[in-house]
Amino acid sequence: MNVMFKLSKIMLLTMFVFSIYFQHANAKKLVIAHRGASGYIPEHTFSGAVMAYALGADYLELDVVMTKDGHLIVMHDLTLDATTNVEDVFPGRKNKKAKYNVIDLNLNEIKLLKVHERSSRQTKDASFPSRFPIEAQIFEVPTLDEMILLVKGLSKSFGRNMGLYIELKAPEIHRKHKLDPAKTLLNLLKHHGYQDASDPIFIQSFDSETLKSLRFEHKTRLRLIQLIGENQWRLSATDFTYLKSKNGMKEVSQYADGIGPWMNQVVTGIDFSGKAQITDLIENARRHDLLIHPYTFRADRLPSYVSSFEELLNIFFNEVQIDGIFTDFPDLAVDYIKNNPRN
Ligand code: G3P
Ligand code: CA
């Protein structure tokens, strides 16, 4: 009797996981333009956002950090060195580590800078040599407020919505400087009318404490995504090894709507029969009905187990059945989904 009970419990659980799997398999896959259409136009620029819209992205990914005077600007790094001409504009304003922190400048000063294609912090060469020329320093640093106005403007003038997918970068470091990016973000989003789970927006963070605080203290109804990194990256005090476990995913499901794992945490390679080697993380996440949006899909930086971007997309969309991807090349993902409607 006991054995029968256990067996039927296992069967029920298996059916539940499969029903979630098929439900996700049939849902629309999201193309999230990573830092804009950053494969073509420098990351986190107005032009890159417009290009992402024109290429058909469903969501625009925006990393945000705060200036000294408390404005949210759209930038990936906490320092300005790799993507702006800060060294030319403010010689002598470096910090002790010979870097320029965003947090040491106010918004008026940031607006004097020009953004260029990402460079290597060590060599200053282009990080992605085949992309937009690094010499062209023709873009300004957008505030998040400006970027939201741009996206809402495009939605109105073209009649298609592109959602926002905003990452709070290093909230703990901001808090040490007496800045509260999470609260500032919620206030700005409320001002622009984003308040509900049905609104076209996600907030993402690597820091689980910040997401819990958004959900339980600020009581936001907006959808939240727990980004998953590796502990050795030292992105946050969050224990990613624990989060990836069964218990960890259960905990995540209590405050977040989904996860944003590193693509190598989802698929580790291809076996001898050509089948993708999918990690337990996927089953752990599906068990709790979490959305899965892995990062970052780049046509010019493929994992070694594939020989084309299409092959990579096929593994993730068709075999793993993820719900969306962060990509620098939104057009290629949009085309893939259009040409493979069953995925
Ligand atoms: O936010 C998803 C992905 O963008 C995380 O990596 O370093 O590009 O912000 P990163
Ligand atoms: Ca990001």
PDB file of N, CA and C in Angstrom, residues 66-69 73 75 80 84-86 90 101-115 140-143:
ATOM      1  N   MET A  66      23.643  53.960 -10.496  1.00  0.00           N
ATOM      2  CA  MET A  66      23.254  55.308 -10.047  1.00  0.00           C
ATOM      3  C   MET A  66      24.422  56.282 -10.040  1.00  0.00           C
ATOM      4  N   THR A  67      24.091  57.531 -10.355  1.00  0.00           N
ATOM      5  CA  THR A  67      25.088  58.601 -10.285  1.00  0.00           C
ATOM      6  C   THR A  67      25.190  59.083  -8.842  1.00  0.00           C
ATOM      7  N   LYS A  68      26.205  59.924  -8.601  1.00  0.00           N
ATOM      8  CA  LYS A  68      26.434  60.484  -7.255  1.00  0.00           C
ATOM      9  C   LYS A  68      25.183  61.204  -6.752  1.00  0.00           C
ATOM     10  N   ASP A  69      24.472  61.881  -7.673  1.00  0.00           N
ATOM     11  CA  ASP A  69      23.293  62.642  -7.253  1.00  0.00           C
ATOM     12  C   ASP A  69      21.991  61.843  -7.420  1.00  0.00           C
ATOM     13  N   ILE A  73      21.148  55.661 -14.385  1.00  0.00           N
ATOM     14  CA  ILE A  73      21.565  55.746 -15.785  1.00  0.00           C
ATOM     15  C   ILE A  73      21.681  54.326 -16.345  1.00  0.00           C
ATOM     16  N   MET A  75      23.666  51.724 -17.895  1.00  0.00           N
ATOM     17  CA  MET A  75      25.071  51.359 -18.075  1.00  0.00           C
ATOM     18  C   MET A  75      25.306  50.003 -17.427  1.00  0.00           C
ATOM     19  N   LEU A  80      33.277  53.719 -15.823  1.00  0.00           N
ATOM     20  CA  LEU A  80      32.963  54.306 -17.137  1.00  0.00           C
ATOM     21  C   LEU A  80      34.032  54.009 -18.183  1.00  0.00           C
ATOM     22  N   THR A  84      33.128  54.547 -22.387  1.00  0.00           N
ATOM     23  CA  THR A  84      33.022  56.000 -22.656  1.00  0.00           C
ATOM     24  C   THR A  84      34.407  56.633 -22.788  1.00  0.00           C
ATOM     25  N   ASN A  85      34.384  57.911 -23.189  1.00  0.00           N
ATOM     26  CA  ASN A  85      35.641  58.662 -23.324  1.00  0.00           C
ATOM     27  C   ASN A  85      35.977  59.428 -22.040  1.00  0.00           C
ATOM     28  N   VAL A  86      35.601  58.883 -20.890  1.00  0.00           N
ATOM     29  CA  VAL A  86      35.749  59.599 -19.611  1.00  0.00           C
ATOM     30  C   VAL A  86      37.176  60.085 -19.351  1.00  0.00           C
ATOM     31  N   PHE A  90      37.584  63.912 -18.283  1.00  0.00           N
ATOM     32  CA  PHE A  90      37.921  64.200 -16.878  1.00  0.00           C
ATOM     33  C   PHE A  90      39.293  63.629 -16.504  1.00  0.00           C
ATOM     34  N   ASN A 101      34.608  55.740 -11.432  1.00  0.00           N
ATOM     35  CA  ASN A 101      33.332  55.186 -10.971  1.00  0.00           C
ATOM     36  C   ASN A 101      32.178  56.072 -11.409  1.00  0.00           C
ATOM     37  N   VAL A 102      31.092  55.447 -11.850  1.00  0.00           N
ATOM     38  CA  VAL A 102      29.874  56.206 -12.145  1.00  0.00           C
ATOM     39  C   VAL A 102      29.456  56.979 -10.892  1.00  0.00           C
ATOM     40  N   ILE A 103      29.553  56.330  -9.755  1.00  0.00           N
ATOM     41  CA  ILE A 103      29.044  56.876  -8.495  1.00  0.00           C
ATOM     42  C   ILE A 103      29.815  58.112  -8.013  1.00  0.00           C
ATOM     43  N   ASP A 104      30.978  58.381  -8.630  1.00  0.00           N
ATOM     44  CA  ASP A 104      31.753  59.580  -8.249  1.00  0.00           C
ATOM     45  C   ASP A 104      31.376  60.798  -9.087  1.00  0.00           C
ATOM     46  N   LEU A 105      30.533  60.606 -10.097  1.00  0.00           N
ATOM     47  CA  LEU A 105      30.156  61.729 -10.975  1.00  0.00           C
ATOM     48  C   LEU A 105      28.661  62.001 -10.857  1.00  0.00           C
ATOM     49  N   ASN A 106      28.290  63.272 -11.025  1.00  0.00           N
ATOM     50  CA  ASN A 106      26.850  63.570 -11.042  1.00  0.00           C
ATOM     51  C   ASN A 106      26.327  63.505 -12.476  1.00  0.00           C
ATOM     52  N   LEU A 107      25.021  63.585 -12.615  1.00  0.00           N
ATOM     53  CA  LEU A 107      24.430  63.371 -13.946  1.00  0.00           C
ATOM     54  C   LEU A 107      24.913  64.397 -14.967  1.00  0.00           C
ATOM     55  N   ASN A 108      25.038  65.672 -14.558  1.00  0.00           N
ATOM     56  CA  ASN A 108      25.510  66.690 -15.509  1.00  0.00           C
ATOM     57  C   ASN A 108      26.883  66.323 -16.061  1.00  0.00           C
ATOM     58  N   GLU A 109      27.724  65.769 -15.196  1.00  0.00           N
ATOM     59  CA  GLU A 109      29.069  65.370 -15.652  1.00  0.00           C
ATOM     60  C   GLU A 109      28.985  64.159 -16.579  1.00  0.00           C
ATOM     61  N   ILE A 110      28.145  63.191 -16.217  1.00  0.00           N
ATOM     62  CA  ILE A 110      27.990  61.983 -17.061  1.00  0.00           C
ATOM     63  C   ILE A 110      27.502  62.378 -18.457  1.00  0.00           C
ATOM     64  N   LYS A 111      26.655  63.405 -18.507  1.00  0.00           N
ATOM     65  CA  LYS A 111      26.086  63.802 -19.802  1.00  0.00           C
ATOM     66  C   LYS A 111      27.128  64.469 -20.716  1.00  0.00           C
ATOM     67  N   LEU A 112      28.301  64.800 -20.179  1.00  0.00           N
ATOM     68  CA  LEU A 112      29.366  65.373 -21.022  1.00  0.00           C
ATOM     69  C   LEU A 112      30.139  64.279 -21.774  1.00  0.00           C
ATOM     70  N   LEU A 113      29.882  63.020 -21.408  1.00  0.00           N
ATOM     71  CA  LEU A 113      30.653  61.908 -21.981  1.00  0.00           C
ATOM     72  C   LEU A 113      30.047  61.405 -23.284  1.00  0.00           C
ATOM     73  N   LYS A 114      30.871  60.724 -24.057  1.00  0.00           N
ATOM     74  CA  LYS A 114      30.394  60.027 -25.257  1.00  0.00           C
ATOM     75  C   LYS A 114      30.608  58.517 -25.068  1.00  0.00           C
ATOM     76  N   VAL A 115      29.609  57.767 -25.485  1.00  0.00           N
ATOM     77  CA  VAL A 115      29.687  56.292 -25.401  1.00  0.00           C
ATOM     78  C   VAL A 115      30.279  55.753 -26.694  1.00  0.00           C
ATOM     79  N   GLU A 140      25.372  59.384 -26.525  1.00  0.00           N
ATOM     80  CA  GLU A 140      25.355  59.883 -25.142  1.00  0.00           C
ATOM     81  C   GLU A 140      24.931  58.780 -24.175  1.00  0.00           C
ATOM     82  N   VAL A 141      25.176  59.017 -22.888  1.00  0.00           N
ATOM     83  CA  VAL A 141      24.753  58.062 -21.857  1.00  0.00           C
ATOM     84  C   VAL A 141      23.281  58.349 -21.540  1.00  0.00           C
ATOM     85  N   PRO A 142      22.394  57.375 -21.749  1.00  0.00           N
ATOM     86  CA  PRO A 142      20.972  57.627 -21.459  1.00  0.00           C
ATOM     87  C   PRO A 142      20.654  57.457 -19.974  1.00  0.00           C
ATOM     88  N   THR A 143      19.713  58.259 -19.488  1.00  0.00           N
ATOM     89  CA  THR A 143      19.140  57.946 -18.169  1.00  0.00           C
ATOM     90  C   THR A 143      18.057  56.901 -18.407  1.00  0.00           C
TER      91      THR A 143
END
